[in-house]
CSV table of N, CA and C in Angstrom, one decimal:
chain,number,residue,atom,x,y,z
D,1,UNK,N,21.9,-27.4,-11.1
D,1,UNK,CA,21.2,-26.8,-12.2
D,1,UNK,C,22.2,-26.1,-13.1
D,2,UNK,N,22.0,-26.2,-14.3
D,2,UNK,CA,23.0,-25.6,-15.3
D,2,UNK,C,22.7,-24.1,-15.3
D,3,UNK,N,23.8,-23.4,-15.7
D,3,UNK,CA,23.7,-21.9,-15.7
D,3,UNK,C,22.6,-21.4,-16.7
D,4,UNK,N,22.5,-22.1,-17.8
D,4,UNK,CA,21.5,-21.7,-18.8
D,4,UNK,C,20.1,-21.9,-18.3
D,5,UNK,N,19.9,-23.1,-17.6
D,5,UNK,CA,18.6,-23.4,-17.0
D,5,UNK,C,18.2,-22.4,-15.9
D,6,UNK,N,19.2,-22.0,-15.1
D,6,UNK,CA,19.0,-21.0,-14.1
D,6,UNK,C,18.6,-19.6,-14.7
D,7,UNK,N,19.2,-19.2,-15.8
D,7,UNK,CA,18.8,-18.0,-16.4
D,7,UNK,C,17.4,-18.0,-17.0
D,8,UNK,N,17.0,-19.2,-17.6
D,8,UNK,CA,15.7,-19.4,-18.1
D,8,UNK,C,14.7,-19.3,-17.0
D,9,UNK,N,15.0,-19.9,-15.9
D,9,UNK,CA,14.1,-19.9,-14.7
D,9,UNK,C,13.9,-18.5,-14.2
D,10,UNK,N,15.1,-17.7,-14.1
D,10,UNK,CA,15.0,-16.4,-13.6
D,10,UNK,C,14.2,-15.5,-14.5
D,11,UNK,N,14.3,-15.7,-15.9
D,11,UNK,CA,13.6,-15.0,-16.8
D,11,UNK,C,12.1,-15.3,-16.7
D,12,UNK,N,11.7,-16.5,-16.4
D,12,UNK,CA,10.3,-16.8,-16.2
D,12,UNK,C,9.8,-16.2,-15.0
D,13,UNK,N,10.6,-16.1,-13.9
D,13,UNK,CA,10.1,-15.5,-12.7
D,13,UNK,C,9.9,-14.0,-12.9
D,14,UNK,N,10.8,-13.4,-13.7
D,14,UNK,CA,10.6,-11.9,-14.0
D,14,UNK,C,9.4,-11.7,-14.8
D,15,UNK,N,9.1,-12.6,-15.8
D,15,UNK,CA,7.9,-12.4,-16.6
D,15,UNK,C,6.7,-12.6,-15.8
D,16,UNK,N,6.7,-13.5,-14.9
D,16,UNK,CA,5.6,-13.7,-14.0
D,16,UNK,C,5.4,-12.5,-13.1
D,17,UNK,N,6.5,-11.9,-12.6
D,17,UNK,CA,6.4,-10.7,-11.8
D,17,UNK,C,5.8,-9.5,-12.6
D,18,UNK,N,6.2,-9.4,-13.8
D,18,UNK,CA,5.6,-8.3,-14.7
D,18,UNK,C,4.1,-8.6,-14.8
D,19,UNK,N,3.8,-9.8,-15.0
D,19,UNK,CA,2.3,-10.2,-15.1
D,19,UNK,C,1.6,-9.8,-13.9
D,20,UNK,N,2.1,-10.1,-12.7
D,20,UNK,CA,1.5,-9.8,-11.5
D,20,UNK,C,1.3,-8.2,-11.3
D,21,UNK,N,2.4,-7.5,-11.7
D,21,UNK,CA,2.3,-6.0,-11.6
D,21,UNK,C,1.3,-5.5,-12.6
D,22,UNK,N,1.2,-6.1,-13.8
D,22,UNK,CA,0.2,-5.7,-14.8
D,22,UNK,C,-1.2,-5.9,-14.2
D,23,UNK,N,-1.5,-7.1,-13.6
D,23,UNK,CA,-2.8,-7.4,-13.1
D,23,UNK,C,-3.1,-6.4,-12.0
D,24,UNK,N,-2.2,-6.1,-11.1
D,24,UNK,CA,-2.5,-5.2,-10.0
D,24,UNK,C,-2.7,-3.8,-10.5
D,25,UNK,N,-1.9,-3.3,-11.4
D,25,UNK,CA,-2.0,-2.0,-11.9
D,25,UNK,C,-3.3,-1.8,-12.7
D,26,UNK,N,-3.7,-2.8,-13.5
D,26,UNK,CA,-4.9,-2.7,-14.2
D,26,UNK,C,-6.1,-2.8,-13.3
D,27,UNK,N,-6.0,-3.6,-12.2
D,27,UNK,CA,-7.0,-3.6,-11.2
D,27,UNK,C,-7.2,-2.3,-10.5
D,28,UNK,N,-6.1,-1.6,-10.2
D,28,UNK,CA,-6.2,-0.3,-9.5
D,28,UNK,C,-6.9,0.7,-10.5
D,29,UNK,N,-6.5,0.6,-11.7
D,29,UNK,CA,-7.2,1.5,-12.7
D,29,UNK,C,-8.7,1.2,-12.8
D,30,UNK,N,-9.0,-0.1,-12.8
D,30,UNK,CA,-10.5,-0.5,-12.9
D,30,UNK,C,-11.3,0.0,-11.7
D,31,UNK,N,-10.7,0.0,-10.5
D,31,UNK,CA,-11.5,0.4,-9.4
D,31,UNK,C,-11.6,1.9,-9.2
D,32,UNK,N,-10.7,2.6,-9.9
D,32,UNK,CA,-10.7,4.1,-9.7
D,32,UNK,C,-11.4,4.8,-10.8
D,33,UNK,N,-11.8,4.1,-11.9
D,33,UNK,CA,-12.5,4.8,-13.0
D,33,UNK,C,-14.0,4.4,-12.9
D,34,UNK,N,-14.8,5.4,-12.9
D,34,UNK,CA,-16.3,5.1,-12.8
D,34,UNK,C,-17.0,6.1,-13.7
D,35,UNK,N,-17.9,5.6,-14.5
D,35,UNK,CA,-18.2,4.2,-14.8
D,35,UNK,C,-17.2,3.7,-15.8
D,36,UNK,N,-17.0,2.4,-15.7
D,36,UNK,CA,-16.0,1.7,-16.5
D,36,UNK,C,-16.6,1.3,-17.8
D,37,UNK,N,-15.9,1.7,-18.9
D,37,UNK,CA,-16.4,1.3,-20.3
D,37,UNK,C,-15.3,0.4,-20.9
D,38,UNK,N,-15.6,-0.2,-22.0
D,38,UNK,CA,-14.6,-1.1,-22.6
D,38,UNK,C,-13.4,-0.2,-23.1
D,39,UNK,N,-13.5,1.0,-23.7
D,39,UNK,CA,-12.3,1.7,-24.0
D,39,UNK,C,-11.5,2.1,-22.8
D,40,UNK,N,-12.2,2.4,-21.7
D,40,UNK,CA,-11.4,2.7,-20.4
D,40,UNK,C,-10.6,1.6,-20.0
D,41,UNK,N,-11.2,0.4,-20.1
D,41,UNK,CA,-10.4,-0.8,-19.7
D,41,UNK,C,-9.3,-1.1,-20.6
D,42,UNK,N,-9.5,-0.9,-21.9
D,42,UNK,CA,-8.4,-1.1,-22.9
D,42,UNK,C,-7.2,-0.1,-22.6
D,43,UNK,N,-7.6,1.1,-22.4
D,43,UNK,CA,-6.5,2.1,-22.1
D,43,UNK,C,-5.8,1.8,-20.8
D,44,UNK,N,-6.5,1.4,-19.8
D,44,UNK,CA,-5.9,1.1,-18.5
D,44,UNK,C,-5.0,-0.1,-18.6
D,45,UNK,N,-5.4,-1.1,-19.3
D,45,UNK,CA,-4.6,-2.3,-19.5
D,45,UNK,C,-3.4,-2.0,-20.3
D,46,UNK,N,-3.5,-1.2,-21.3
D,46,UNK,CA,-2.4,-0.8,-22.2
D,46,UNK,C,-1.4,0.1,-21.4
D,47,UNK,N,-1.9,1.0,-20.6
D,47,UNK,CA,-1.0,1.9,-19.9
D,47,UNK,C,-0.3,1.1,-18.7
D,48,UNK,N,-0.9,0.1,-18.3
D,48,UNK,CA,-0.3,-0.7,-17.2
D,48,UNK,C,0.9,-1.5,-17.7
D,49,UNK,N,1.0,-1.8,-19.0
D,49,UNK,CA,2.1,-2.6,-19.5
D,49,UNK,C,3.5,-1.9,-19.2
D,50,UNK,N,3.7,-0.7,-19.7
D,50,UNK,CA,5.0,-0.1,-19.4
D,50,UNK,C,5.3,0.1,-17.9
D,51,UNK,N,4.2,0.4,-17.2
D,51,UNK,CA,4.4,0.6,-15.7
D,51,UNK,C,4.8,-0.7,-15.1
D,52,UNK,N,4.3,-1.8,-15.5
D,52,UNK,CA,4.6,-3.1,-15.0
D,52,UNK,C,6.1,-3.5,-15.4
D,53,UNK,N,6.5,-3.1,-16.6
D,53,UNK,CA,7.8,-3.4,-17.1
D,53,UNK,C,8.8,-2.6,-16.3
D,54,UNK,N,8.5,-1.4,-15.9
D,54,UNK,CA,9.4,-0.5,-15.1
D,54,UNK,C,9.4,-0.9,-13.6
D,55,UNK,N,8.3,-1.5,-13.1
D,55,UNK,CA,8.2,-1.9,-11.7
D,55,UNK,C,9.2,-2.9,-11.3
D,56,UNK,N,9.5,-3.9,-12.2
D,56,UNK,CA,10.4,-4.9,-11.8
D,56,UNK,C,11.8,-4.4,-11.6
D,57,UNK,N,12.4,-3.7,-12.5
D,57,UNK,CA,13.8,-3.2,-12.2
D,57,UNK,C,13.8,-2.1,-11.1
D,58,UNK,N,12.7,-1.4,-10.9
D,58,UNK,CA,12.6,-0.4,-9.8
D,58,UNK,C,12.6,-1.2,-8.5
D,59,UNK,N,11.9,-2.3,-8.4
D,59,UNK,CA,11.9,-3.0,-7.1
D,59,UNK,C,13.3,-3.6,-6.9
D,60,UNK,N,13.9,-4.1,-8.0
D,60,UNK,CA,15.2,-4.7,-7.8
D,60,UNK,C,16.2,-3.6,-7.4
D,61,UNK,N,16.1,-2.4,-8.0
D,61,UNK,CA,17.1,-1.3,-7.6
D,61,UNK,C,16.9,-0.9,-6.2
D,62,UNK,N,15.7,-1.0,-5.7
D,62,UNK,CA,15.4,-0.6,-4.3
D,62,UNK,C,15.8,-1.8,-3.3
D,63,UNK,N,16.0,-3.0,-3.9
D,63,UNK,CA,16.3,-4.2,-3.2
D,63,UNK,C,15.2,-4.5,-2.2
D,64,UNK,N,14.0,-4.2,-2.6
D,64,UNK,CA,12.9,-4.4,-1.7
D,64,UNK,C,12.1,-5.7,-2.0
D,65,UNK,N,11.6,-6.3,-0.9
D,65,UNK,CA,10.8,-7.5,-1.0
D,65,UNK,C,9.5,-7.2,-0.2
D,66,UNK,N,8.5,-7.8,-0.5
D,66,UNK,CA,7.2,-7.6,0.2
D,66,UNK,C,6.8,-8.9,0.9
D,67,UNK,N,6.5,-8.9,2.1
D,67,UNK,CA,5.9,-10.0,2.9
D,67,UNK,C,4.7,-9.5,3.6
D,68,UNK,N,3.6,-9.9,3.1
D,68,UNK,CA,2.3,-9.3,3.7
D,68,UNK,C,1.9,-10.1,4.9
D,69,UNK,N,1.7,-9.4,6.0
D,69,UNK,CA,1.3,-10.0,7.3
D,69,UNK,C,-0.2,-10.1,7.2
D,70,UNK,N,-0.8,-11.3,7.3
D,70,UNK,CA,-2.2,-11.5,7.2
D,70,UNK,C,-3.0,-10.6,8.2
D,71,UNK,N,-2.4,-10.1,9.2
D,71,UNK,CA,-3.1,-9.3,10.2
D,71,UNK,C,-3.6,-8.0,9.6
D,72,UNK,N,-2.9,-7.6,8.5
D,72,UNK,CA,-3.3,-6.3,7.8
D,72,UNK,C,-4.8,-6.4,7.2
D,73,UNK,N,-5.2,-7.6,6.9
D,73,UNK,CA,-6.6,-7.8,6.4
D,73,UNK,C,-7.6,-7.4,7.4
D,74,UNK,N,-7.3,-7.4,8.7
D,74,UNK,CA,-8.4,-7.0,9.6
D,74,UNK,C,-8.6,-5.5,9.6
D,75,UNK,N,-7.7,-4.7,8.9
D,75,UNK,CA,-7.9,-3.3,8.8
D,75,UNK,C,-9.0,-2.9,7.9
D,76,UNK,N,-9.4,-3.8,6.9
D,76,UNK,CA,-10.3,-3.5,5.9
D,76,UNK,C,-11.7,-2.9,6.4
D,77,UNK,N,-12.3,-3.5,7.4
D,77,UNK,CA,-13.6,-2.9,7.8
D,77,UNK,C,-13.4,-1.5,8.4
D,78,UNK,N,-12.3,-1.3,9.2
D,78,UNK,CA,-12.1,0.0,9.7
D,78,UNK,C,-11.8,1.0,8.6
D,79,UNK,N,-11.1,0.7,7.6
D,79,UNK,CA,-10.8,1.6,6.5
D,79,UNK,C,-12.1,1.9,5.8
D,80,UNK,N,-12.9,0.9,5.5
D,80,UNK,CA,-14.2,1.2,4.8
D,80,UNK,C,-15.1,2.1,5.6
D,81,UNK,N,-15.3,1.8,6.8
D,81,UNK,CA,-16.1,2.6,7.7
D,81,UNK,C,-15.5,4.0,7.9
D,82,UNK,N,-14.2,4.0,8.1
D,82,UNK,CA,-13.5,5.3,8.3
D,82,UNK,C,-13.7,6.2,7.1
D,83,UNK,N,-13.6,5.6,5.9
D,83,UNK,CA,-13.7,6.4,4.7
D,83,UNK,C,-15.1,7.1,4.6
D,84,UNK,N,-16.1,6.3,4.9
D,84,UNK,CA,-17.5,6.8,4.9
D,84,UNK,C,-17.7,7.8,5.9
D,85,UNK,N,-17.4,7.6,7.2
D,85,UNK,CA,-17.6,8.6,8.3
D,85,UNK,C,-16.8,9.8,8.0
D,86,UNK,N,-15.5,9.7,7.6
D,86,UNK,CA,-14.8,10.9,7.3
D,86,UNK,C,-15.3,11.7,6.2
D,87,UNK,N,-15.8,11.1,5.1
D,87,UNK,CA,-16.4,11.8,4.0
D,87,UNK,C,-17.6,12.5,4.5
D,88,UNK,N,-18.5,11.9,5.3
D,88,UNK,CA,-19.7,12.6,5.8
D,88,UNK,C,-19.3,13.8,6.6
D,89,UNK,N,-18.3,13.6,7.5
D,89,UNK,CA,-17.9,14.6,8.4
D,89,UNK,C,-17.3,15.8,7.7
D,90,UNK,N,-16.5,15.5,6.6
D,90,UNK,CA,-15.9,16.6,5.8
D,90,UNK,C,-17.0,17.3,5.0
D,91,UNK,N,-17.9,16.6,4.4
D,91,UNK,CA,-18.9,17.2,3.6
D,91,UNK,C,-19.9,18.1,4.4
D,92,UNK,N,-20.1,17.6,5.6
D,92,UNK,CA,-21.0,18.4,6.5
D,92,UNK,C,-20.3,19.6,7.1
D,93,UNK,N,-19.0,19.7,6.9
D,93,UNK,CA,-18.2,20.8,7.4
D,93,UNK,C,-18.0,20.8,8.9
D,94,UNK,N,-17.9,19.6,9.4
D,94,UNK,CA,-17.7,19.4,10.9
D,94,UNK,C,-16.4,18.7,11.3
D,95,UNK,N,-15.4,19.0,10.6
D,95,UNK,CA,-14.1,18.4,11.0
D,95,UNK,C,-13.6,19.1,12.3
D,96,UNK,N,-13.0,18.3,13.1
D,96,UNK,CA,-12.4,18.9,14.3
D,96,UNK,C,-11.1,19.7,13.9
D,97,UNK,N,-10.5,20.4,14.8
D,97,UNK,CA,-9.3,21.1,14.4
D,97,UNK,C,-8.2,20.2,14.0
D,98,UNK,N,-7.5,20.5,12.9
D,98,UNK,CA,-6.5,19.6,12.4
D,98,UNK,C,-5.3,19.4,13.4
D,99,UNK,N,-4.6,18.3,13.2
D,99,UNK,CA,-3.5,18.1,14.1
D,99,UNK,C,-2.4,17.3,13.3
D,100,UNK,N,-1.2,17.4,13.7
D,100,UNK,CA,-0.1,16.6,13.1
D,100,UNK,C,0.4,15.8,14.3
D,101,UNK,N,0.6,14.5,14.0
D,101,UNK,CA,1.1,13.6,15.1
D,101,UNK,C,1.8,12.4,14.5
D,102,UNK,N,2.6,11.7,15.3
D,102,UNK,CA,3.3,10.6,14.9
D,102,UNK,C,2.6,9.3,15.4
D,103,UNK,N,2.6,8.3,14.6
D,103,UNK,CA,2.0,7.0,15.0
D,103,UNK,C,3.2,6.0,14.8
D,104,UNK,N,3.4,5.2,15.9
D,104,UNK,CA,4.4,4.2,15.8
D,104,UNK,C,3.7,2.8,15.5
D,105,UNK,N,4.1,2.2,14.4
D,105,UNK,CA,3.4,1.0,14.0
D,105,UNK,C,3.9,-0.2,14.8
D,106,UNK,N,3.1,-1.3,14.8
D,106,UNK,CA,3.5,-2.5,15.5
D,106,UNK,C,4.7,-3.1,14.8
D,107,UNK,N,5.5,-3.8,15.6
D,107,UNK,CA,6.7,-4.5,15.0
D,107,UNK,C,6.2,-5.9,14.5
D,108,UNK,N,6.5,-6.1,13.2
D,108,UNK,CA,6.1,-7.4,12.6
D,108,UNK,C,7.3,-8.2,12.2
D,109,UNK,N,7.2,-9.5,12.1
D,109,UNK,CA,8.3,-10.3,11.7
D,109,UNK,C,9.3,-10.5,12.8
D,110,UNK,N,8.9,-10.2,14.0
D,110,UNK,CA,9.8,-10.4,15.2
D,110,UNK,C,11.0,-9.4,15.1
D,111,UNK,N,10.8,-8.3,14.3
D,111,UNK,CA,11.9,-7.4,14.2
D,111,UNK,C,13.1,-7.9,13.4
D,112,UNK,N,13.0,-9.1,12.9
D,112,UNK,CA,14.1,-9.7,12.1
D,112,UNK,C,13.8,-9.7,10.6
D,113,UNK,N,12.7,-9.3,10.2
D,113,UNK,CA,12.3,-9.4,8.8
D,113,UNK,C,12.0,-8.0,8.3
D,114,UNK,N,13.0,-7.3,7.7
D,114,UNK,CA,12.8,-5.9,7.2
D,114,UNK,C,11.7,-5.9,6.1
D,115,UNK,N,11.6,-6.9,5.3
D,115,UNK,CA,10.6,-7.0,4.2
D,115,UNK,C,9.2,-6.9,4.8
D,116,UNK,N,9.0,-7.7,5.8
D,116,UNK,CA,7.7,-7.7,6.5
D,116,UNK,C,7.3,-6.3,7.1
D,117,UNK,N,8.3,-5.7,7.7
D,117,UNK,CA,8.1,-4.4,8.3
D,117,UNK,C,7.8,-3.3,7.2
D,118,UNK,N,8.6,-3.4,6.1
D,118,UNK,CA,8.4,-2.4,5.0
D,118,UNK,C,7.0,-2.6,4.4
D,119,UNK,N,6.6,-3.8,4.2
D,119,UNK,CA,5.3,-4.1,3.7
D,119,UNK,C,4.2,-3.6,4.6
D,120,UNK,N,4.4,-3.8,5.9
D,120,UNK,CA,3.4,-3.4,6.9
D,120,UNK,C,3.3,-1.9,6.9
D,121,UNK,N,4.4,-1.2,6.8
D,121,UNK,CA,4.4,0.3,6.8
D,121,UNK,C,3.7,0.8,5.5
D,122,UNK,N,4.0,0.2,4.3
D,122,UNK,CA,3.4,0.6,3.1
D,122,UNK,C,1.9,0.4,3.1
D,123,UNK,N,1.4,-0.7,3.6
D,123,UNK,CA,0.0,-1.0,3.7
D,123,UNK,C,-0.7,-0.1,4.7
D,124,UNK,N,0.0,0.2,5.8
D,124,UNK,CA,-0.6,1.2,6.8
D,124,UNK,C,-0.7,2.5,6.2
D,125,UNK,N,0.3,3.0,5.4
D,125,UNK,CA,0.2,4.3,4.7
D,125,UNK,C,-1.0,4.3,3.8
D,126,UNK,N,-1.2,3.3,3.0
D,126,UNK,CA,-2.3,3.2,2.1
D,126,UNK,C,-3.7,3.3,2.9
D,127,UNK,N,-3.7,2.5,4.0
D,127,UNK,CA,-5.0,2.4,4.8
D,127,UNK,C,-5.3,3.8,5.4
D,128,UNK,N,-4.3,4.4,5.9
D,128,UNK,CA,-4.5,5.7,6.6
D,128,UNK,C,-4.9,6.8,5.5
D,129,UNK,N,-4.2,6.8,4.4
D,129,UNK,CA,-4.5,7.8,3.4
D,129,UNK,C,-5.8,7.5,2.6
D,130,UNK,N,-6.4,6.3,2.8
D,130,UNK,CA,-7.7,6.0,2.1
D,130,UNK,C,-8.8,6.8,2.7
D,131,UNK,N,-8.7,7.3,3.9
D,131,UNK,CA,-9.8,8.1,4.5
D,131,UNK,C,-9.5,9.6,4.2
D,132,UNK,N,-10.6,10.3,3.9
D,132,UNK,CA,-10.4,11.8,3.6
D,132,UNK,C,-9.9,12.6,4.7
D,133,UNK,N,-10.0,12.1,5.9
D,133,UNK,CA,-9.6,13.0,7.1
D,133,UNK,C,-8.2,12.9,7.5
D,134,UNK,N,-7.4,12.1,6.8
D,134,UNK,CA,-6.0,11.9,7.2
D,134,UNK,C,-5.1,11.7,6.0
D,135,UNK,N,-3.8,12.1,6.1
D,135,UNK,CA,-2.8,11.9,5.1
D,135,UNK,C,-1.5,11.7,5.8
D,136,UNK,N,-0.7,10.8,5.2
D,136,UNK,CA,0.7,10.6,5.7
D,136,UNK,C,1.6,11.6,5.1
D,137,UNK,N,2.3,12.3,6.0
D,137,UNK,CA,3.2,13.4,5.6
D,137,UNK,C,4.6,12.8,5.4
D,138,UNK,N,5.0,11.8,6.2
D,138,UNK,CA,6.3,11.3,6.1
D,138,UNK,C,6.5,10.1,7.0
D,139,UNK,N,7.8,9.6,7.0
D,139,UNK,CA,8.1,8.5,7.8
D,139,UNK,C,9.2,8.8,8.8
D,140,UNK,N,9.2,8.1,9.9
D,140,UNK,CA,10.2,8.3,11.0
D,140,UNK,C,10.8,6.9,11.2
D,141,UNK,N,11.9,6.6,10.6
D,141,UNK,CA,12.5,5.2,10.8
D,141,UNK,C,11.6,4.2,10.1
D,142,UNK,N,11.8,2.9,10.6
D,142,UNK,CA,11.1,1.8,9.9
D,142,UNK,C,9.6,1.7,10.4
D,143,UNK,N,9.3,2.3,11.6
D,143,UNK,CA,8.0,2.0,12.1
D,143,UNK,C,7.2,3.3,12.4
D,144,UNK,N,7.7,4.5,12.2
D,144,UNK,CA,7.0,5.7,12.5
D,144,UNK,C,6.4,6.3,11.2
D,145,UNK,N,5.2,6.8,11.4
D,145,UNK,CA,4.5,7.6,10.3
D,145,UNK,C,4.1,9.0,10.9
D,146,UNK,N,4.3,10.0,10.2
D,146,UNK,CA,3.8,11.4,10.6
D,146,UNK,C,2.5,11.7,9.8
D,147,UNK,N,1.5,11.9,10.6
D,147,UNK,CA,0.1,12.1,10.0
D,147,UNK,C,-0.4,13.5,10.1
D,148,UNK,N,-1.2,14.0,9.2
D,148,UNK,CA,-2.0,15.2,9.3
D,148,UNK,C,-3.4,14.7,9.3
D,149,UNK,N,-4.2,15.0,10.4
D,149,UNK,CA,-5.5,14.6,10.5
D,149,UNK,C,-6.5,15.7,10.8
D,150,UNK,N,-7.7,15.6,10.3
D,150,UNK,CA,-8.7,16.6,10.5
D,150,UNK,C,-9.5,16.1,11.8
D,151,UNK,N,-8.8,16.2,12.9
D,151,UNK,CA,-9.4,15.8,14.2
D,151,UNK,C,-9.5,14.3,14.3
D,152,UNK,N,-10.2,13.8,15.3
D,152,UNK,CA,-10.4,12.4,15.6
D,152,UNK,C,-11.7,11.9,15.0
D,153,UNK,N,-11.6,10.7,14.4
D,153,UNK,CA,-12.8,10.1,13.8
D,153,UNK,C,-12.9,8.7,14.3
D,154,UNK,N,-14.1,8.1,14.2
D,154,UNK,CA,-14.3,6.8,14.6
D,154,UNK,C,-14.8,6.0,13.3
D,155,UNK,N,-14.2,4.9,13.1
D,155,UNK,CA,-13.0,4.3,13.7
D,155,UNK,C,-11.8,5.1,13.2
D,156,UNK,N,-10.8,5.2,14.1
D,156,UNK,CA,-9.6,5.9,13.8
D,156,UNK,C,-8.6,4.9,13.2
D,157,UNK,N,-8.5,5.0,11.9
D,157,UNK,CA,-7.6,4.0,11.1
D,157,UNK,C,-6.2,4.0,11.6
D,158,UNK,N,-5.7,5.1,12.0
D,158,UNK,CA,-4.3,5.2,12.5
D,158,UNK,C,-4.1,4.4,13.7
D,159,UNK,N,-5.1,4.2,14.5
D,159,UNK,CA,-5.0,3.4,15.7
D,159,UNK,C,-5.2,1.9,15.4
D,160,UNK,N,-6.0,1.6,14.4
D,160,UNK,CA,-6.2,0.2,14.0
D,160,UNK,C,-4.9,-0.3,13.5
D,161,UNK,N,-4.1,0.4,12.7
D,161,UNK,CA,-2.9,-0.1,12.1
D,161,UNK,C,-1.8,-0.2,13.1
D,162,UNK,N,-1.9,0.4,14.2
D,162,UNK,CA,-0.9,0.3,15.2
D,162,UNK,C,-0.8,-1.0,15.9
D,163,UNK,N,-1.9,-1.7,16.0
D,163,UNK,CA,-2.0,-3.0,16.7
D,163,UNK,C,-1.7,-4.2,15.9
């Protein structure tokens, strides 16, 4: 492949990546704004453009790649149910005493794929933080997360992401 053709192809890949980031960021905006109006959607889509443009060089600077393990999709029911039960528990004023603990995540990619492990940790952080009863305070290595929880809830998302 000629050098010029390689640069054109690389440019097209980067444009596609900006497009993917724009769609994802606009989608995040759309699901977090309620009720959604046309002006809200226009503002969200416009604000997602500079964010998407910055996301590509930021990812390259971090030298990170994402490889999503399909097993993470099985967390969705637990996250949805956990969000509802934690919300009810917190609103009723019945949280158990808070605690700080460490959760060690499962090893993915056979331990040989750092991109898969990084993606798994990022998705686990989002899943755990999606419930009102828990927040991720920090990381310990590639597989450990330090959590602050308002007691134990069912289903416990932090346990679901471990397996």
